[in-house]
mmCIF file of C-alpha atoms in Angstrom:
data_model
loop_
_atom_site.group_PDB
_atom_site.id
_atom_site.type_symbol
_atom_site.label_atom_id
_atom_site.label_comp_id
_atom_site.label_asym_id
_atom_site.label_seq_id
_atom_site.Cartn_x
_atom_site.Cartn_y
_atom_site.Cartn_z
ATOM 1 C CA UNK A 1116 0.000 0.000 0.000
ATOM 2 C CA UNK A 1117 1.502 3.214 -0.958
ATOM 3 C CA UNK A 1118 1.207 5.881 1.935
ATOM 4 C CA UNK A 1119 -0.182 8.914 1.972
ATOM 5 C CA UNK A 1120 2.867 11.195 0.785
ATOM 6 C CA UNK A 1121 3.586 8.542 -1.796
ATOM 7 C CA UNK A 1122 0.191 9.092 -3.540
ATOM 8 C CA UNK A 1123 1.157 13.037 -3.028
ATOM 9 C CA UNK A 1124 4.470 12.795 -4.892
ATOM 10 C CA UNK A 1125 2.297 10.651 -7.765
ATOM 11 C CA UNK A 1126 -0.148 13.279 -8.520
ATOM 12 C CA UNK A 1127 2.328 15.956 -8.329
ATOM 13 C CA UNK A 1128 4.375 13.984 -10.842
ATOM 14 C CA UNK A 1129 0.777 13.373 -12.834
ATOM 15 C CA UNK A 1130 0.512 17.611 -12.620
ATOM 16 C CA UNK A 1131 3.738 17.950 -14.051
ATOM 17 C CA UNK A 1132 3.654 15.647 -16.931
ATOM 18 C CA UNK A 1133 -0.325 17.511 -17.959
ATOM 19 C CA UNK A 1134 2.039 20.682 -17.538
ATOM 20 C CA UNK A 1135 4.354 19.582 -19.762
ATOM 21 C CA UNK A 1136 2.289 17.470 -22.323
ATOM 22 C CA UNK A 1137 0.203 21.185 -22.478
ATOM 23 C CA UNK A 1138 3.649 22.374 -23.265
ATOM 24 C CA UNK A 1139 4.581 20.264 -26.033
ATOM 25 C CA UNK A 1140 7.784 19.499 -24.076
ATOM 26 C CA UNK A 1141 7.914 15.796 -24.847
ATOM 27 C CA UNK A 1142 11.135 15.403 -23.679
ATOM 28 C CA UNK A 1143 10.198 16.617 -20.149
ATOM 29 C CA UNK A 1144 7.048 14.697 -20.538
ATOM 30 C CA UNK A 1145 8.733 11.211 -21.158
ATOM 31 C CA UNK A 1146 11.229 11.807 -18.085
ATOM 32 C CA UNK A 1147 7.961 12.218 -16.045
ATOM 33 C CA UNK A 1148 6.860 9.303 -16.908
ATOM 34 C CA UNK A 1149 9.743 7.130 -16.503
ATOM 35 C CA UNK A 1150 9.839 8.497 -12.671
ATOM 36 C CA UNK A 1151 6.193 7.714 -12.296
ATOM 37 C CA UNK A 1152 6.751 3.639 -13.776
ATOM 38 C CA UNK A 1153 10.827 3.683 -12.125
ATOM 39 C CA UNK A 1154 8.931 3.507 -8.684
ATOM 40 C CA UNK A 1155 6.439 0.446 -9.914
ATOM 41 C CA UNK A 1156 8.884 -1.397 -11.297
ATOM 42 C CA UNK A 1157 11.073 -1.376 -8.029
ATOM 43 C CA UNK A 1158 8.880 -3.003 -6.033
ATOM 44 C CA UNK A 1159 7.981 -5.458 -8.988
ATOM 45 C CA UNK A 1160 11.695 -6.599 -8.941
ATOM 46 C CA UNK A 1161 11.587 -7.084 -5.220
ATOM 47 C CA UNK A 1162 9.011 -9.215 -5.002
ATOM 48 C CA UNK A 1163 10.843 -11.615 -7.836
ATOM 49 C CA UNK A 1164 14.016 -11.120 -6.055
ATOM 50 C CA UNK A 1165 12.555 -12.603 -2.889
ATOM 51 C CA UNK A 1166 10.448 -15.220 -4.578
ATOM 52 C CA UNK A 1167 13.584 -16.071 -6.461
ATOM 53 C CA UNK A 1168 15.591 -16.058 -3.244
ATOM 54 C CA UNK A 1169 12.817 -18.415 -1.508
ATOM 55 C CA UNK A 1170 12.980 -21.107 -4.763
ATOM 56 C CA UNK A 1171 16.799 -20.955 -4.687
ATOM 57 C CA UNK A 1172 17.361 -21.834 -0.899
ATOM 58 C CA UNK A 1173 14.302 -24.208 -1.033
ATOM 59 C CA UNK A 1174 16.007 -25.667 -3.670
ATOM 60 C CA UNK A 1175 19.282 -25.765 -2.107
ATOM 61 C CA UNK A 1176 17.748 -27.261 0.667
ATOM 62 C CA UNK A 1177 16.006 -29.797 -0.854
ATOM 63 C CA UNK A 1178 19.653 -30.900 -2.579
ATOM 64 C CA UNK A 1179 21.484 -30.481 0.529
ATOM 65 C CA UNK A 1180 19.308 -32.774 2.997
ATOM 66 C CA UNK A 1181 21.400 -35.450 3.566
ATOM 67 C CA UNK A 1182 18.429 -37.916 4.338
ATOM 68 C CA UNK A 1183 17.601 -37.682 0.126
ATOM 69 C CA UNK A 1184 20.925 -39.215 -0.696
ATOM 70 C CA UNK A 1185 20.745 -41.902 1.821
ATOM 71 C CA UNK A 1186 17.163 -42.659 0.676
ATOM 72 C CA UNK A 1187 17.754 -43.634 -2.944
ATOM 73 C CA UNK A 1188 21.345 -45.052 -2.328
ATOM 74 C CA UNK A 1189 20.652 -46.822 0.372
ATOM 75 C CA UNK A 1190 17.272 -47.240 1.696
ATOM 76 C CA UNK A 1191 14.765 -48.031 -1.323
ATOM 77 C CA UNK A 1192 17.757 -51.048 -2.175
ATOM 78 C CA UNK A 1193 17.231 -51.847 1.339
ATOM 79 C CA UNK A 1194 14.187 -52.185 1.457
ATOM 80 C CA UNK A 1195 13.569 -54.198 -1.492
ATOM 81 C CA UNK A 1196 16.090 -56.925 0.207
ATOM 82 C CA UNK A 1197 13.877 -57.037 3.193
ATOM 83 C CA UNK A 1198 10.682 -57.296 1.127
ATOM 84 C CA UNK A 1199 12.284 -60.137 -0.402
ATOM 85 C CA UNK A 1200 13.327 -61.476 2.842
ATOM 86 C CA UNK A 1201 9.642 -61.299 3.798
ATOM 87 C CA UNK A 1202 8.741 -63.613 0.952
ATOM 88 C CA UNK A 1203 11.723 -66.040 1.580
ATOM 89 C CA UNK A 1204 10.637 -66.534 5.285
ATOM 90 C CA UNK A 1205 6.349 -66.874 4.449
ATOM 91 C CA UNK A 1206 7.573 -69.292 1.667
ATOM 92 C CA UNK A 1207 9.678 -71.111 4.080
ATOM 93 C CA UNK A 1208 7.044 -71.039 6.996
ATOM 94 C CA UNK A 1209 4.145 -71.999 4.891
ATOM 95 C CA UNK A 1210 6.596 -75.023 3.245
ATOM 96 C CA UNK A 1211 7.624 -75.909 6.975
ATOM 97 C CA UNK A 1212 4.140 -76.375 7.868
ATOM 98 C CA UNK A 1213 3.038 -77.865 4.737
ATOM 99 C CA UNK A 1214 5.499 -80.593 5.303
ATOM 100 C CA UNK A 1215 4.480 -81.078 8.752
ATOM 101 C CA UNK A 1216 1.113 -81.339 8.234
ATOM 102 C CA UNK A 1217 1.722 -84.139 4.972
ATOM 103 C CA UNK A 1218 3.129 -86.103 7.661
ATOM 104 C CA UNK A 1219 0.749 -85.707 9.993
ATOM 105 C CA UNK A 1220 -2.176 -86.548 7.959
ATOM 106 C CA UNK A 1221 -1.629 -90.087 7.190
ATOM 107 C CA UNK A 1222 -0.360 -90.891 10.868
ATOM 108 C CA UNK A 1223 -3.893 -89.214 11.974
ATOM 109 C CA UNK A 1224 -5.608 -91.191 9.126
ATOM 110 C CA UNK A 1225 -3.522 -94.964 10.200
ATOM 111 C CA UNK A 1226 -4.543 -94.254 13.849
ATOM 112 C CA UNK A 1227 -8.119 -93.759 12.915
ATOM 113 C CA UNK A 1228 -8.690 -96.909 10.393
ATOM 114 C CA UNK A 1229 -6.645 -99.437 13.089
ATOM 115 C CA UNK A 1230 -8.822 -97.940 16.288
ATOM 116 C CA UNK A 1231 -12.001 -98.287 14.295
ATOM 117 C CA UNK A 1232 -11.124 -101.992 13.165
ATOM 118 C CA UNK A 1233 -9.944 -103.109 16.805
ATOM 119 C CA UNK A 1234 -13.587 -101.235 17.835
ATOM 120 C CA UNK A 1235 -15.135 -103.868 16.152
ATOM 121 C CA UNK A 1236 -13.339 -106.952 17.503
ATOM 122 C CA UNK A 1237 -12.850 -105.048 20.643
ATOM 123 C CA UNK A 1238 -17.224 -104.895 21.081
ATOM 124 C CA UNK A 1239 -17.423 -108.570 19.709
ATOM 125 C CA UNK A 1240 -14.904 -110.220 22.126
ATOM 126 C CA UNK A 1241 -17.312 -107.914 24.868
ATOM 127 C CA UNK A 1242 -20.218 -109.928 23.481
ATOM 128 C CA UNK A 1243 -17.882 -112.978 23.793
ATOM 129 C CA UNK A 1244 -18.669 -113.336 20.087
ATOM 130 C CA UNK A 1245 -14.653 -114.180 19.806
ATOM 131 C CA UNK A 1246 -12.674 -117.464 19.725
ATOM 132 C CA UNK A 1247 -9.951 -118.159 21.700
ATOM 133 C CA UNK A 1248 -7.910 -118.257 18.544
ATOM 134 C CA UNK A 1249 -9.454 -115.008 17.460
ATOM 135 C CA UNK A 1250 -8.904 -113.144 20.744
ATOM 136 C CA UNK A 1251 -5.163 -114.509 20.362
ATOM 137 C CA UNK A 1252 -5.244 -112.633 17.203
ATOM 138 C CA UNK A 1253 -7.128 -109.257 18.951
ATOM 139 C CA UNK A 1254 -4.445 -109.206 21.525
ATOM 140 C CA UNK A 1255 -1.655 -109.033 19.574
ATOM 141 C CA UNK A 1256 -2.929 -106.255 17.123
ATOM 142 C CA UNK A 1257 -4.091 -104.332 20.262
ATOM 143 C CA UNK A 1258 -0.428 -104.365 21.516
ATOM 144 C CA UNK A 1259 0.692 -103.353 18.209
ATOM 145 C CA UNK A 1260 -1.631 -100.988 17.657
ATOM 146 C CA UNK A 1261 -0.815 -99.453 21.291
ATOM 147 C CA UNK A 1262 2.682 -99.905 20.309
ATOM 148 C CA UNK A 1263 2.207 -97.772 16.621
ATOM 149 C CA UNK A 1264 -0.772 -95.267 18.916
ATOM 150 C CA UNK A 1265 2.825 -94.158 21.458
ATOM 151 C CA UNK A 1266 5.008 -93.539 18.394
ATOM 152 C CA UNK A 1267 2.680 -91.789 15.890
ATOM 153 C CA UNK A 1268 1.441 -89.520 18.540
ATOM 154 C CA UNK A 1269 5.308 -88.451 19.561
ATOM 155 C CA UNK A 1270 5.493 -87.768 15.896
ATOM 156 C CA UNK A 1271 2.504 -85.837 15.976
ATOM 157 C CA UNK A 1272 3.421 -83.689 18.692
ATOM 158 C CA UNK A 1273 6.527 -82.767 17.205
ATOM 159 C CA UNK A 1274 4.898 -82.096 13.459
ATOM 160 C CA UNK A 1275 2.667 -79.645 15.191
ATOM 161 C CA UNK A 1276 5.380 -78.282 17.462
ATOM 162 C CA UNK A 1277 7.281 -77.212 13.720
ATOM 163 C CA UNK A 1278 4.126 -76.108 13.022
ATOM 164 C CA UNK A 1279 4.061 -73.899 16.268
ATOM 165 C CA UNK A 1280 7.809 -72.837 15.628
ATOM 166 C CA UNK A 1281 7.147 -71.738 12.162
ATOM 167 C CA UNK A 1282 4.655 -69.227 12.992
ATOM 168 C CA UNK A 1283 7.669 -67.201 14.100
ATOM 169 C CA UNK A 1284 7.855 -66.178 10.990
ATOM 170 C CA UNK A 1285 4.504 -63.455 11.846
ATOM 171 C CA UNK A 1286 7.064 -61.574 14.069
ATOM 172 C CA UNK A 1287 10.162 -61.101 12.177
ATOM 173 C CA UNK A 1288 8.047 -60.361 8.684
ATOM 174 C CA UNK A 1289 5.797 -58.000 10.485
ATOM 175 C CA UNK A 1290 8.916 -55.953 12.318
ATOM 176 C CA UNK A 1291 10.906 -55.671 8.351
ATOM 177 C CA UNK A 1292 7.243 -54.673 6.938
ATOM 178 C CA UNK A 1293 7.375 -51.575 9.804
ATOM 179 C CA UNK A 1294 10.147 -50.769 8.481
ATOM 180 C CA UNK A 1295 9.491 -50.281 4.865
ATOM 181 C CA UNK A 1296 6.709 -48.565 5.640
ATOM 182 C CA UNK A 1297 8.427 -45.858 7.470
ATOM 183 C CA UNK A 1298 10.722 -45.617 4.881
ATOM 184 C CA UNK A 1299 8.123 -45.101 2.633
ATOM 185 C CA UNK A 1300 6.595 -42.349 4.795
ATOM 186 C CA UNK A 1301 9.862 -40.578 4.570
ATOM 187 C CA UNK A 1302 9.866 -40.463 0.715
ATOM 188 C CA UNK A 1303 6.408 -39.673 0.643
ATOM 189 C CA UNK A 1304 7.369 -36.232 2.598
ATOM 190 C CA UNK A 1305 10.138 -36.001 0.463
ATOM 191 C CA UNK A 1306 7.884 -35.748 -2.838
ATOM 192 C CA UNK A 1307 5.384 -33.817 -1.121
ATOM 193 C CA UNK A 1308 8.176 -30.915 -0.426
ATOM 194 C CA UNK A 1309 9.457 -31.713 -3.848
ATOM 195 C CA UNK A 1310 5.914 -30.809 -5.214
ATOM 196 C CA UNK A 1311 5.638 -27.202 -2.631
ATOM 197 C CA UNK A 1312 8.618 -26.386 -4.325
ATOM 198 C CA UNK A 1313 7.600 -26.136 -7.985
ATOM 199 C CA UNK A 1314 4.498 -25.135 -6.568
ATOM 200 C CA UNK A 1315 2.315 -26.714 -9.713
ATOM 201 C CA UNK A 1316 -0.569 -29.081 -8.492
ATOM 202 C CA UNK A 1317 -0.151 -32.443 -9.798
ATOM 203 C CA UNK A 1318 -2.519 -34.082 -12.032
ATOM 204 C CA UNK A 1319 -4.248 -36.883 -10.752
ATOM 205 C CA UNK A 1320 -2.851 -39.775 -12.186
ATOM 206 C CA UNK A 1321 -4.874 -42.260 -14.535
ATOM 207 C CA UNK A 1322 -5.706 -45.115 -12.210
ATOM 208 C CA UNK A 1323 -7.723 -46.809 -14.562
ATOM 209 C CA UNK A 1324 -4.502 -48.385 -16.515
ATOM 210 C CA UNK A 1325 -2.757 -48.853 -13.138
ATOM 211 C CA UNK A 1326 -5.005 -51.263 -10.728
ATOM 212 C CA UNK A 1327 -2.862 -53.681 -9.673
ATOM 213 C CA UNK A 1328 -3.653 -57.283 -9.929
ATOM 214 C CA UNK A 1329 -3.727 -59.776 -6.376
ATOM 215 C CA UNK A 1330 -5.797 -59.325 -2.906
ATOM 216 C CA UNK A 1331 -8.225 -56.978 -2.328
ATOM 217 C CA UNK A 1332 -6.707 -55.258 1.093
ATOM 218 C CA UNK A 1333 -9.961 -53.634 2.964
ATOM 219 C CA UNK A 1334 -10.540 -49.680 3.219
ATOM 220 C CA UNK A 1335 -8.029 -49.255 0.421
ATOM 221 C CA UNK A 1336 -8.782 -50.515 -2.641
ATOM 222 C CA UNK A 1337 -12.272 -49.278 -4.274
ATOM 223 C CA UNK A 1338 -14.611 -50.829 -7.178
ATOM 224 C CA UNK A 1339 -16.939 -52.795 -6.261
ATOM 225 C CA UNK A 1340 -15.398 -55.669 -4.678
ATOM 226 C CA UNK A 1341 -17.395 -59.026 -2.872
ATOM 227 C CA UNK A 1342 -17.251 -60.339 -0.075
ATOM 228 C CA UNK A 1343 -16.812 -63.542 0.354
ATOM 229 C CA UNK A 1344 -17.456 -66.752 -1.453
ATOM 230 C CA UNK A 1345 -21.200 -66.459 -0.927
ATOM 231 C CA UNK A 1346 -21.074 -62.867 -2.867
ATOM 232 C CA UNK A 1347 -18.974 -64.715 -5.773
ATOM 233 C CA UNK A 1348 -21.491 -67.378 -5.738
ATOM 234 C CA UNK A 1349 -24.562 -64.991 -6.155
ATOM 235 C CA UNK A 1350 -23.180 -63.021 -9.006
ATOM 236 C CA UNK A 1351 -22.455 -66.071 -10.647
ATOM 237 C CA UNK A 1352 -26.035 -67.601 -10.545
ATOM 238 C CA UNK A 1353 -27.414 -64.132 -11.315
ATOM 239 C CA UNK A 1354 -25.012 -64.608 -14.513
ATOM 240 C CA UNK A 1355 -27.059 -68.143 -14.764
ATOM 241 C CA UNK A 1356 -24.136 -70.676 -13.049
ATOM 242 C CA UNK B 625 -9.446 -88.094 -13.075
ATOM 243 C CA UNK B 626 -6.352 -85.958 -13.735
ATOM 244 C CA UNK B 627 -5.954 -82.810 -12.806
ATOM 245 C CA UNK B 628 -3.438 -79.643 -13.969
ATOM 246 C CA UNK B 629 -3.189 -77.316 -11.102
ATOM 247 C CA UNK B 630 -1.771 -73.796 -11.768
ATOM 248 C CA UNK B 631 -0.889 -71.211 -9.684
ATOM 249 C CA UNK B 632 2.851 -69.109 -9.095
ATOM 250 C CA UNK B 633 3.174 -69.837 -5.464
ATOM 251 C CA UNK B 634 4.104 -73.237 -4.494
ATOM 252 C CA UNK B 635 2.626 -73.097 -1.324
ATOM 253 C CA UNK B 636 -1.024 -72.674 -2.536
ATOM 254 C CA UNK B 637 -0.155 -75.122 -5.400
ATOM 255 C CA UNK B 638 0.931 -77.371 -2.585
ATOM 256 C CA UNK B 639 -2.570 -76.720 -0.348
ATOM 257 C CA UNK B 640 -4.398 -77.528 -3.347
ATOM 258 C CA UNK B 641 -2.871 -80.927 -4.112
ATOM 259 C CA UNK B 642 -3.229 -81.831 -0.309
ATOM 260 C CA UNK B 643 -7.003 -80.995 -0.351
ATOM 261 C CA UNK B 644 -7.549 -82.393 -3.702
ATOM 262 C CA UNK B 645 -5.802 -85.966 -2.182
ATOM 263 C CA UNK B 646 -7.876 -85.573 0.563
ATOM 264 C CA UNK B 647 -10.863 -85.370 -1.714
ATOM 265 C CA UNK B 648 -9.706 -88.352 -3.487
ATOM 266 C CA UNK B 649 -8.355 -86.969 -6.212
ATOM 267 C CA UNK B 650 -4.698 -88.526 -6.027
ATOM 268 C CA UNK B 651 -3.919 -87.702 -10.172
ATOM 269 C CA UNK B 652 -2.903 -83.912 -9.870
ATOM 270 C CA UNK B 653 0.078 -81.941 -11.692
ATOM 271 C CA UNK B 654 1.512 -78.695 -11.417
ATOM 272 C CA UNK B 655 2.500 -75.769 -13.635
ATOM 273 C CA UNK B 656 3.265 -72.196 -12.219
ATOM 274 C CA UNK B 657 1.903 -70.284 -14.816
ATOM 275 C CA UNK B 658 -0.464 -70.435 -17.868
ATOM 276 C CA UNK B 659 2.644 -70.356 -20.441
ATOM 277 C CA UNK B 660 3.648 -73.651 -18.524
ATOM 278 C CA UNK B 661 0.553 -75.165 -18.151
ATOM 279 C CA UNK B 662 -0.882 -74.782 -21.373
ATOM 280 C CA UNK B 663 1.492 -77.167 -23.453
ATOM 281 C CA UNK B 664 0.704 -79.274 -20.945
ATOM 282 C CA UNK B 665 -3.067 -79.207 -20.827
ATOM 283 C CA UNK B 666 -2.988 -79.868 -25.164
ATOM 284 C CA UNK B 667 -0.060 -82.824 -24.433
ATOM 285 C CA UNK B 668 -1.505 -83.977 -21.457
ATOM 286 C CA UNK B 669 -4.987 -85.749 -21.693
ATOM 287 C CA UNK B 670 -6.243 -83.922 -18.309
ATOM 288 C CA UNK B 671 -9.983 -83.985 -17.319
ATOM 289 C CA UNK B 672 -10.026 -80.867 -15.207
ATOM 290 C CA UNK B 673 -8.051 -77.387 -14.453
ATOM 291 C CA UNK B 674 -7.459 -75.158 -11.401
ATOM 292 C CA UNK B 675 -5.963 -71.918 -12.232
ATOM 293 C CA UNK B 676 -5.028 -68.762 -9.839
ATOM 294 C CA UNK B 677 -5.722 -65.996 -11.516
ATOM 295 C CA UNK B 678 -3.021 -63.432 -11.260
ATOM 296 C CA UNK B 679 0.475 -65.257 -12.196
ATOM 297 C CA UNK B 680 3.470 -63.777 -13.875
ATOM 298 C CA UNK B 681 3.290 -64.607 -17.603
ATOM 299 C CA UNK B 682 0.644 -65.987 -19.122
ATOM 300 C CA UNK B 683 -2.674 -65.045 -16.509
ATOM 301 C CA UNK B 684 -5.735 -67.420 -15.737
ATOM 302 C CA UNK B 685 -7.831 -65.401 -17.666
ATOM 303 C CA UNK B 686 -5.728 -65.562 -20.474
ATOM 304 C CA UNK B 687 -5.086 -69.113 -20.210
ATOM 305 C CA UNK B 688 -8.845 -69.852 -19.618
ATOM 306 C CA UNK B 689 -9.400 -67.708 -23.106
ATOM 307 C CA UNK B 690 -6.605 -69.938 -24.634
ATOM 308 C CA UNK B 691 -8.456 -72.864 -23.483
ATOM 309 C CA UNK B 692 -12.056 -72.144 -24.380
ATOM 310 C CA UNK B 693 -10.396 -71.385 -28.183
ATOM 311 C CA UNK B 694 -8.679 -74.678 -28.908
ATOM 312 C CA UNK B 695 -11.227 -77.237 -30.492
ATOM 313 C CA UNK B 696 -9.297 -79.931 -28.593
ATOM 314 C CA UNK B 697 -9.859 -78.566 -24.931
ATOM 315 C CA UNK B 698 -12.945 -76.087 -25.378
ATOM 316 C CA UNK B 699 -15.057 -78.167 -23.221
ATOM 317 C CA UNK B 700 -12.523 -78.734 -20.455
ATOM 318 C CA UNK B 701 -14.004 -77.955 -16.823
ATOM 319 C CA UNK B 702 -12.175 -74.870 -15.730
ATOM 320 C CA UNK B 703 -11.947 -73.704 -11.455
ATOM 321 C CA UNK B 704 -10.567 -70.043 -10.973
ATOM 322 C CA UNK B 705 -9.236 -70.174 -7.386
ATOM 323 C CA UNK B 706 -8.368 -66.742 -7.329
ATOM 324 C CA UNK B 707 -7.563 -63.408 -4.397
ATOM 325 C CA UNK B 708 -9.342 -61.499 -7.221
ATOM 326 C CA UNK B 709 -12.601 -60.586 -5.755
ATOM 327 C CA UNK B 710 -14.014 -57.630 -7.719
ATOM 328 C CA UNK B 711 -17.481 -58.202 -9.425
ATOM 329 C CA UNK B 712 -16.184 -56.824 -12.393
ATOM 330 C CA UNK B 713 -13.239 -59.504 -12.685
ATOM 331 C CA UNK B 714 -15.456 -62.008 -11.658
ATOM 332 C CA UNK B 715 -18.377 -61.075 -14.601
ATOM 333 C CA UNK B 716 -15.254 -61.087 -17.109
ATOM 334 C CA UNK B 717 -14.047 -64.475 -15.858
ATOM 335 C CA UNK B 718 -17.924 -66.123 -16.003
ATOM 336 C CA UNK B 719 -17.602 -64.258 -19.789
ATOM 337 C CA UNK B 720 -14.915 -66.192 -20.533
ATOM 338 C CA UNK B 721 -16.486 -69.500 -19.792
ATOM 339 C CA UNK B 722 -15.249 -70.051 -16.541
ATOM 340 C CA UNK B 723 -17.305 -73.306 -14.854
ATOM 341 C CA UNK B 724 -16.252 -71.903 -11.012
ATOM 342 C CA UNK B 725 -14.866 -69.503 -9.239
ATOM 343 C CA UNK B 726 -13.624 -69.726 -5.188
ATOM 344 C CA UNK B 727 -12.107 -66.603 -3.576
ATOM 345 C CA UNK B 728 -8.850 -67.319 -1.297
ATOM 346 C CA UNK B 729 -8.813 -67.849 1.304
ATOM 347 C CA UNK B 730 -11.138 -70.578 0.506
ATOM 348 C CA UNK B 731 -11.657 -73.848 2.738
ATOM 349 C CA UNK B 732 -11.443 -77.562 2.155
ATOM 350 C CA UNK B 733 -15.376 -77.594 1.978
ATOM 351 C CA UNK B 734 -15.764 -75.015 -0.442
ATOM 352 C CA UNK B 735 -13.346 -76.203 -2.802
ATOM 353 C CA UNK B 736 -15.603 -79.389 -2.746
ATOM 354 C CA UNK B 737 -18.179 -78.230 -3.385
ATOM 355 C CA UNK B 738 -17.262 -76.207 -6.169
ATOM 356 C CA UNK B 739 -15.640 -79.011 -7.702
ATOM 357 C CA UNK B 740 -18.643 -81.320 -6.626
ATOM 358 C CA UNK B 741 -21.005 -78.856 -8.706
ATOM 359 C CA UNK B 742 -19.064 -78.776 -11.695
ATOM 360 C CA UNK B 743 -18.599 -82.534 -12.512
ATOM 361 C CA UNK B 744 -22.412 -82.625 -11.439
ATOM 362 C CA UNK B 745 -23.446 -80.066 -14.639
ATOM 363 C CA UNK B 746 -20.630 -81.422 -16.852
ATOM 364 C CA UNK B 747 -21.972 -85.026 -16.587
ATOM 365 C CA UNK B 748 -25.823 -83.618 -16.529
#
């Protein structure tokens, strides 16, 4: 805002160049008017000297912070090794348990079909339906079968028990995961000063070409999305499956 | 009854096979994507395929399209087992003449009855 004494000095300078236009002394006249513009354009360059000051030492800042370098030489690599170590260690969990369980399941399986056949001679030798020579036979597949019922359940319990250990994997995953995501909060700040500084918005990118393929994670991904197998299985016999 | 299972990650190819065994189904093979499994689907005489959906490569939907157009396995029973849960991908697979679809995570029970259903209308 120009001040009082400001706007004084303008109109006398407007006074003078009428005077001297009414003159015909162009001369005088175009001096008059390069004092009333010199003024304007003095406070024009100040404000792009300052703005231009502001860019440069943003920009300079921006260059300078040491954390930049340090993200994209070290960090983003870093975290893509850990990512990967997240897969190796699921993979290796989920095969660890896997391989437990494959064992398992036959042991449970023999266990069941030799209790249920011994149930049966078991109730007819109760209904003294059995021979001697028969119960001779019972007795020694009951041993056996007691015998086989100690060592598949040790082998059991220590399937599930590598089942139990392998869930370790939860932990160590979850801590590397916290990790990369505070790394990527960092370069999200980054950006976002990155953007202040050449002060243009940024387009909205085209997320049409972009969705990404694989789980749908809740709250974040949008379209209409079902859920659960009941959902797929309406739409499908709406579709006439 | 053979059956070609495909998916990228072991693991779930390896879930599959156990609950297919359990189901009876003791003929199963494996191929980790549809550029693998294909060849082996028009070389391999099988009855019946289980495809993920999103796999590096060739996709399910692309090897369910590749599948519907050659004479030889047009009318092979196809199962999406699939994380892709969005109506729209769903519509597109059921366009492409998928017979099922199950969303993972899925459970034994499901997966038999899919299956169940789909031998039921392929022998009707």
């Amino acid at each position: 805002m120009s001040s009082a004494t400001e706007i004084n000095e303008k109109l006398e300078l407007a006074r003078q160049l009428v005077i001297h236009l009414e003159a015909g002394d162009s001369a005088a006249a175009d001096s008059t008017i390069e004092r009333l513009s010199a003024d304007r354009e003095c406070t024009l360059f100040r404000e792009i000297g300052r703005l231009t000051r502001d860019l440069h030492e943003a920009i300079n800042g921006f260059l300078l912070d040491a954390r930049i370098g340090e993200l994209v030489e070290r960090e983003i690599p870093d975290a893509s090794e850990r990512l990967n170590y997240v897969i190796t260690m699921t993979e290796k969990a989920a095969n660890t348990s896997l391989a437990a369980v494959e064992t398992s399941l036959p042991l449970a399986q023999e266990l069941g079909n030799r209790a249920g056949s011994l149930a049966g001679d078991w109730s007819r030798f109760q209904q003294r339906d059995l021979s001697v020579e028969e119960f001779r036979v019972l007795s020694s597949e009951l041993a056996g079968f007691l015998q086989t019922a100690r060592g598949h359940s040790a082998e059991l319990h220590s399937k599930l028990s590598e089942v139990l250990m392998a869930q370790d994997f939860q932990d160590l995953t979850g801590q590397v995961i916290r990790q990369v995501i505070k790394l990527i909060r960092d370069v999200e700040d980054k950006l976002v000063r990155l953007i202040r500084i050449s002060g243009s918005k940024v387009a909205p990118a085209d997320h049409a070409n972009t969705k990404p393929m694989g789980p749908v994670i809740p709250g974040l991904d949008q379209g209409e999305v079902v859920s659960g197998q009941d959902d797929v299985d309406d739409l499908l016999s709406s579709l006439g499956f | 009854m053979k059956i070609l299972v495909v998916d990228d990650f072991s693991t779930m190819r390896r879930i599959i096979k156990n609950l297919l065994r359990d189901l009876g189904f003791t003929n199963t093979q494996e191929a980790d994507d549809g550029t693998t499994g294909l060849p082996m689907l028009q070389s391999g005489n099988f009855d019946f395929l289980i495809t993920d959906w999103n796999m590096p490569g060739m996709t399910g939907l692309d090897l369910l399209k590749a599948v519907r157009s050659d004479t030889r396995l047009a009318k092979l029973p196809v199962l999406m087992v699939t994380a892709e849960s969005k109506r729209e991908q769903i519509i597109e697979a059921a366009q492409a003449g998928v017979n099922g679809y199950v969303v993972k995570p899925f459970t034994a029970s499901t997966l038999e009855e899919k299956i169940g259903k789909i031998f039921e209308r392929v022998e009707a």
